[in-house]
Structures are given as C-alpha cells and as structure tokens.
mmCIF file of C-alpha atoms and ligand atoms in Angstrom:
data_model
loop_
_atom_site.group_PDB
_atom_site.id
_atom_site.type_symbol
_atom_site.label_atom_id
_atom_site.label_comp_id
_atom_site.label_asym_id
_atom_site.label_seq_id
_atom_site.Cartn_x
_atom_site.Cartn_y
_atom_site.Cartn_z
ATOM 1 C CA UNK A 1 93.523 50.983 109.928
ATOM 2 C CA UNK A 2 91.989 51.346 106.688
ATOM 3 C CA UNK A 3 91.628 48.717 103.475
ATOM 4 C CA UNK A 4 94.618 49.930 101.752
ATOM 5 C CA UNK A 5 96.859 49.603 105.178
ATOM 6 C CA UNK A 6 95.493 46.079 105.733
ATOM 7 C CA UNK A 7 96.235 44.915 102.160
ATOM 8 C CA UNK A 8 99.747 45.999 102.527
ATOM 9 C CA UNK A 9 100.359 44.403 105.651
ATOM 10 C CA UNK A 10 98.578 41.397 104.166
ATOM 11 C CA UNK A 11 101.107 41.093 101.429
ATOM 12 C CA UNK A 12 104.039 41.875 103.739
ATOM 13 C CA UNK A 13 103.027 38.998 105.978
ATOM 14 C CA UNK A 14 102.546 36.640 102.662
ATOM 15 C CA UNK A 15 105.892 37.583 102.028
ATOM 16 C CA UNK A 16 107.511 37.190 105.266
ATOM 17 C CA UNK A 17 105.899 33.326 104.748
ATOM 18 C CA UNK A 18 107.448 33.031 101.642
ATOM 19 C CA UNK A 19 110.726 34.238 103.109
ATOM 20 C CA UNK A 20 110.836 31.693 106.387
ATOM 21 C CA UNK A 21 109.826 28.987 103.800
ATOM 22 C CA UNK A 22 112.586 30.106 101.169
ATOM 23 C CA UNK A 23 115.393 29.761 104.328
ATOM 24 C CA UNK A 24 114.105 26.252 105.576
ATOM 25 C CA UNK A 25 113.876 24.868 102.022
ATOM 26 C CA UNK A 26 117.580 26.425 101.405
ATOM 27 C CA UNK A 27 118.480 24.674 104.574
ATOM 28 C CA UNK A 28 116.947 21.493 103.992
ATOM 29 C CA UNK A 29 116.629 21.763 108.253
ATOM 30 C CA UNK A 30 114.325 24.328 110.098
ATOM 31 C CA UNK A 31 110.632 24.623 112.030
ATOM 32 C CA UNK A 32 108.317 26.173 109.241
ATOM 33 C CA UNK A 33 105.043 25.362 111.574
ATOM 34 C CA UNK A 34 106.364 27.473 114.389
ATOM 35 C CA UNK A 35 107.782 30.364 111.561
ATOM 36 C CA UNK A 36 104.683 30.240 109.600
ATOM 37 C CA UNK A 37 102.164 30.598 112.456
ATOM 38 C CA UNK A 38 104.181 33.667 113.625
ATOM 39 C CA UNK A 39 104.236 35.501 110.511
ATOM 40 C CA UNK A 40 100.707 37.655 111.316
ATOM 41 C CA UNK A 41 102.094 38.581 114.468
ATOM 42 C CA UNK A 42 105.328 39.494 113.131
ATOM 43 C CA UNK A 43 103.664 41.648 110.272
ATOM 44 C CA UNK A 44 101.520 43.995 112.925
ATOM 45 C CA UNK A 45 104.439 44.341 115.375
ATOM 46 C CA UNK A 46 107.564 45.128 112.923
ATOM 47 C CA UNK A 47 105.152 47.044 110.127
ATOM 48 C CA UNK A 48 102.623 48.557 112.293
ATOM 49 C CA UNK A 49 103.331 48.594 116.143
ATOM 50 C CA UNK A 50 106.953 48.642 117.051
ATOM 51 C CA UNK A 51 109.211 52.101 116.532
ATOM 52 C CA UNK A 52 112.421 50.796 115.069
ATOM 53 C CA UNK A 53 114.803 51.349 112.612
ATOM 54 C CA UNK A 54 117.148 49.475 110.191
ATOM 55 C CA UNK A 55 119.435 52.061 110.000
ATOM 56 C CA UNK A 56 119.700 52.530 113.416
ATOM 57 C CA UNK A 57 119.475 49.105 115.188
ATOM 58 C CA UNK A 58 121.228 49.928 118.179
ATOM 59 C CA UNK A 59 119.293 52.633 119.477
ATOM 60 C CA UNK A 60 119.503 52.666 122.936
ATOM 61 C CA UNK A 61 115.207 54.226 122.805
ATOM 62 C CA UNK A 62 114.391 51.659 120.267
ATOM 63 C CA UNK A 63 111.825 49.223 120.956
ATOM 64 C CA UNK A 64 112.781 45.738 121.570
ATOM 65 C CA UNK A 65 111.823 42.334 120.382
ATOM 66 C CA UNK A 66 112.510 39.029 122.049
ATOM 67 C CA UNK A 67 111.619 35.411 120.161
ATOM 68 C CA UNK A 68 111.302 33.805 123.111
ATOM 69 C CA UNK A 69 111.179 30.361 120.393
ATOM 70 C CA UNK A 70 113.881 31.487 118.646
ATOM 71 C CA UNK A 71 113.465 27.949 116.855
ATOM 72 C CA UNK A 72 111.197 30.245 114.783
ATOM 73 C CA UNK A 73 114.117 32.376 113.452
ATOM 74 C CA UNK A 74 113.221 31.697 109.877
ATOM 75 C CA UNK A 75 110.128 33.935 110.129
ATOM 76 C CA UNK A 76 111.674 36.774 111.883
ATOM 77 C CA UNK A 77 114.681 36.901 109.427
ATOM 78 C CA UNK A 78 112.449 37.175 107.110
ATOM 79 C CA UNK A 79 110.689 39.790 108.763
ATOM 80 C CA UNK A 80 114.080 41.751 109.420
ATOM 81 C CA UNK A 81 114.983 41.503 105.536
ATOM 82 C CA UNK A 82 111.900 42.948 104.513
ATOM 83 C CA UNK A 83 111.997 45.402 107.002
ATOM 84 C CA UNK A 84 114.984 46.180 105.336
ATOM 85 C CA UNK A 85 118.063 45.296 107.936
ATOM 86 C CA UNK A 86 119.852 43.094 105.708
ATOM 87 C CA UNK A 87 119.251 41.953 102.021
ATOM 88 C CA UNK A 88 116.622 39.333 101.517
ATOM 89 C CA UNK A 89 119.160 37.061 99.822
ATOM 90 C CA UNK A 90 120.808 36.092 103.355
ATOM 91 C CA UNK A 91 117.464 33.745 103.432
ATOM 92 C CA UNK A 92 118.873 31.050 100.836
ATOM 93 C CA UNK A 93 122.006 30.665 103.074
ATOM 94 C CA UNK A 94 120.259 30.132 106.369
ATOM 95 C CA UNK A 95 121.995 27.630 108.150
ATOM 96 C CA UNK A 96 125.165 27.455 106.028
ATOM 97 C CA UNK A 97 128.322 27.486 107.664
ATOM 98 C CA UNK A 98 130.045 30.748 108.023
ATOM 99 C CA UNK A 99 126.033 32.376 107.081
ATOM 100 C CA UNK A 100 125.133 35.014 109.050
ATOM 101 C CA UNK A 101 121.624 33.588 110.126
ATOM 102 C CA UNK A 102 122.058 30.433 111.847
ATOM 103 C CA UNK A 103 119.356 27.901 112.780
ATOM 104 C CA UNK A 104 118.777 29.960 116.360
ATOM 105 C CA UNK A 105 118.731 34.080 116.108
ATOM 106 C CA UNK A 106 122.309 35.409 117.414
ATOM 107 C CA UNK A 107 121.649 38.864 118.631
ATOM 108 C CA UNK A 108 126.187 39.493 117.920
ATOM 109 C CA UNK A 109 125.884 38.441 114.166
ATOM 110 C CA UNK A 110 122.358 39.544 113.128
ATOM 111 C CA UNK A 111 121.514 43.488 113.311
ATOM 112 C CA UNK A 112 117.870 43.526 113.986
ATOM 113 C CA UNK A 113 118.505 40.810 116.362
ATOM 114 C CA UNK A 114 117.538 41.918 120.320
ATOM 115 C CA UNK A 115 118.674 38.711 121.744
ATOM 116 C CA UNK A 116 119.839 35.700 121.268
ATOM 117 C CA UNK A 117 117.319 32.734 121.921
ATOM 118 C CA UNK A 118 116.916 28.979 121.298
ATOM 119 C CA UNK A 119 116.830 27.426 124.928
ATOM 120 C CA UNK A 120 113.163 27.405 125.601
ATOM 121 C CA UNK A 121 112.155 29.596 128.540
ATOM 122 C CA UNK A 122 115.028 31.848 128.467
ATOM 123 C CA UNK A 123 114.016 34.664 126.196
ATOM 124 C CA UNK A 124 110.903 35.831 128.233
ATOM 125 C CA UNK A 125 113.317 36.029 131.033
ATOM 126 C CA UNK A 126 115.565 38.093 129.136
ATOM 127 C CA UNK A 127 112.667 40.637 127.869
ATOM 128 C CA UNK A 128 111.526 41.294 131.624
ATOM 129 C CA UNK A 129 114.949 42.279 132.387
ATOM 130 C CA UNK A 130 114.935 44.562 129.166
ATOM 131 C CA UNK A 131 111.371 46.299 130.797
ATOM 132 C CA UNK A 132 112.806 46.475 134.486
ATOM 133 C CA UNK A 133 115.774 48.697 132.455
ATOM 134 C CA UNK A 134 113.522 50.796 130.690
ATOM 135 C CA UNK A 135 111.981 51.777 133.352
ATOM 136 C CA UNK A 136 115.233 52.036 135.996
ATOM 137 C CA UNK A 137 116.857 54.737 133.414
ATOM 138 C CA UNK A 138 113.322 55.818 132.877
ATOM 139 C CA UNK A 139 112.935 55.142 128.770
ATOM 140 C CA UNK A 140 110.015 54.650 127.263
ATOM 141 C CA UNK A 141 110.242 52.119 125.154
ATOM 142 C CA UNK A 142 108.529 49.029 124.818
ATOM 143 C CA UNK A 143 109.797 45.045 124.856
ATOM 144 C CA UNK A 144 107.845 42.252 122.925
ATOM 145 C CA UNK A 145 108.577 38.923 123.521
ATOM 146 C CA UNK A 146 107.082 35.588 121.485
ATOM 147 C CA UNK A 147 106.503 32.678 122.855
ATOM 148 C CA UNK A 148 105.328 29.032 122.029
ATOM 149 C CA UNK A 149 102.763 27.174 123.617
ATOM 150 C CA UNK A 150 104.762 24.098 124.660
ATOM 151 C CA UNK A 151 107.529 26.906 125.463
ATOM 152 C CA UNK A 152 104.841 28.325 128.371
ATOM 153 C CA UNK A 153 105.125 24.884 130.391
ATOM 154 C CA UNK A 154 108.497 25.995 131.091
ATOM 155 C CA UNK A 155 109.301 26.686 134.768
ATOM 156 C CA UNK A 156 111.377 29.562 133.831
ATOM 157 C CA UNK A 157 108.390 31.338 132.089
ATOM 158 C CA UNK A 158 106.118 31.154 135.004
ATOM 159 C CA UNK A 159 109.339 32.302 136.801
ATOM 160 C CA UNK A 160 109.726 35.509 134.415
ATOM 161 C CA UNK A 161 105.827 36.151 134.884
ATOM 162 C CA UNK A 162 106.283 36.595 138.656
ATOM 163 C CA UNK A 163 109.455 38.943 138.215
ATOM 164 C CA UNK A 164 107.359 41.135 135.557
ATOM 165 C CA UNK A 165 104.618 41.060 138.047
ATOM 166 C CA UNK A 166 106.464 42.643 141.243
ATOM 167 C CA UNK A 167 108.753 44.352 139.318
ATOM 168 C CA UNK A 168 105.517 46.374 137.888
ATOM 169 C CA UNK A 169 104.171 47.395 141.287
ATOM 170 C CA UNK A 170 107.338 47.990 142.962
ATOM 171 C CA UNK A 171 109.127 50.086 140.170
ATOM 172 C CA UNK A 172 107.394 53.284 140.372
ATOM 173 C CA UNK A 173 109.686 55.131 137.905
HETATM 174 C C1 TPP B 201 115.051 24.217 127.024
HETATM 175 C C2 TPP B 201 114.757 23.571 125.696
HETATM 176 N N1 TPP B 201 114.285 22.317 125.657
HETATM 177 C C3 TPP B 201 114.026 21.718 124.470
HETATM 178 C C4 TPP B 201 114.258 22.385 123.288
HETATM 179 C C5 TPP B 201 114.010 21.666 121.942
HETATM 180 N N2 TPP B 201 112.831 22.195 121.255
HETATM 181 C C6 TPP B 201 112.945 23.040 120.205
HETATM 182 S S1 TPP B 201 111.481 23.493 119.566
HETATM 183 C C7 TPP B 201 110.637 22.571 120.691
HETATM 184 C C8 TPP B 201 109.130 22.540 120.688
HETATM 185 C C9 TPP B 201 108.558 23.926 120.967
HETATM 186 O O1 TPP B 201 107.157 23.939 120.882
HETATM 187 P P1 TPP B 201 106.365 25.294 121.035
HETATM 188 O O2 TPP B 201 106.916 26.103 122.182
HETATM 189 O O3 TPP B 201 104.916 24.942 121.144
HETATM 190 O O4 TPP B 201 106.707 26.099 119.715
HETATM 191 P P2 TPP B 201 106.041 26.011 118.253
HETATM 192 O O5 TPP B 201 105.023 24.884 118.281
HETATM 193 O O6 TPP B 201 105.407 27.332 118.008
HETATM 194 O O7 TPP B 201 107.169 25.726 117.329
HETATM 195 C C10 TPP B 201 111.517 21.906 121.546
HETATM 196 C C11 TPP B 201 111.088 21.014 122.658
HETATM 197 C C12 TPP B 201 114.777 23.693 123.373
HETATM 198 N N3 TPP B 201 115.028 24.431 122.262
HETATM 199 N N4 TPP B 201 115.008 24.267 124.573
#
C-alpha cells in the first residue's frame, strides 16, 4: 500500500468515527467505545479488503460481513454510508422510531447489512454457517465476522470455533 492509499484510508476511517459519533449523539443512546475502536478495522475491510458493492448488495458471490457486537452498529453504518449504500444523513436519525438504522443492525431494513446481530455470541455462529455455504455450492467468497472481547467468553463462540474447525477439514469442496 503506498502513502497516498494509507492517507485515504486514514481519512475514511476519521470519518467513519465522526459518523458513529454523529448517530450516538443524534440518539442521545448508543456504545461509541465499542464503534470507535472498530472503525480501523472497518476502514481496511470495507475500503481495502472485502469485494462488495453498494449497488449490488445482494450478490449471491459477494463477500460477507458479520458484527458479531452488533451493539457497535453506529460504526458500521457509518461505514456503509460512506461506502456509499445509503446517504450519510440516515446517521442523525439512528435510533428514531420508524429510522431505518436501529440501535442493533437489521440485516431486512438495512442494505449493506449481512445479518442481523445484537445477542452476543450469535453472529459468529451465523458467519460459520455463511463459510460452510460457500464452500457446499462451492463460491468463493469470503465471511468476516467482528467480535468483542467480553463477547468471546460466550459459550456459543467457543461453540462456533469448533463447528468452523471440523467443518474446515471435513468439507473438502
Ligand atoms: C447475549 C447477550 N448478553 C448481554 C448483552 C448486553 N450487552 C451489550 S454490549 C455488552 C458488552 C460487550 O462487551 P464487548 O464484547 O467487550 O464489546 P465492546 O467492549 O467492544 O463494546 C453486553 C453485555 C447482549 N447484547 N447479548
């Protein structure tokens, strides 16, 4: 990567902090720790890393993201609206009744949105099933999932971690 890519992924991720912090002020309710610790990640996978597209956010070969702690919503909507999936405007009504981006990301309301997320544990889950599909209809693309630290002690995610283990030696296709 050279200067001039870092610098712009620099900015995007200053502006993706701005963004989650915009929403929870709007809100008055929120997690900015969680959103603005996620932000660098965030930046490198949706401006760097992942193939996706805004104007096609259904694509069955897309690659896939999962916020496991999808109490950190407020940083990937921000992400997705400078990305470019829906105007960056829908962050001042985050939260708001009748809003499309509620206080946990809802994968039927939110284009961009692979899943929806909130109960702790459940997301990871989720993502290994999206990997064991990829590779049953043999696609190639990849799934991302985002987790929190607390998150990890649940059972469910050292659960998930066994699945994604056997299913990766015994799904030779
Ligand atoms: C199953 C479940 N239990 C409890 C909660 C309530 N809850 C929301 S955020 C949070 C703390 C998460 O901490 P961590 O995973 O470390 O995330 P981060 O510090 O990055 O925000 C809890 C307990 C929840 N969303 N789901």
């Amino acid at each position: 990567m050279n200067t001039a890519e870092k610098k712009d992924l620099q900015i995007a991720a200053c502006k993706i902090r701005m963004g989650a912090i915009e929403g929870v002020y709007h809100a008055k309710s929120g997690h900015p720790g969680g959103s603005l610790s996620a932000a660098d990640v965030l930046t490198y996978l949706y401006f760097k890393e992942m193939h996706v597209d805004p104007a096609h956010p259904a694509d069955e070969n897309r690659d896939r993201f999962v916020l496991s702690k999808g109490h950190c919503c407020p940083a990937l909507y921000a992400t997705l609206a400078l990305k470019g999936y829906f105007p960056m405007e829908e962050l001042q009504k985050l939260r708001h009744i009748g809003a499309m981006l509620q206080g946990h990301p809802n994968m039927l309301d939110t284009p961009g949105i692979d899943m929806s997320t909130g109960s702790l544990g459940q997301g990871v889950s989720a993502a290994c099933g999206m990997a064991l599909a990829a590779k049953l209809s043999g696609k190639d693309y990849r799934v991302y999932s985002m987790l929190g630290d607390g998150e990890i002690e649940e059972g469910q995610v050292w659960e998930a971690a066994m699945f994604a283990s056997h299913k990766s030696w015994t799904t030779s296709v």
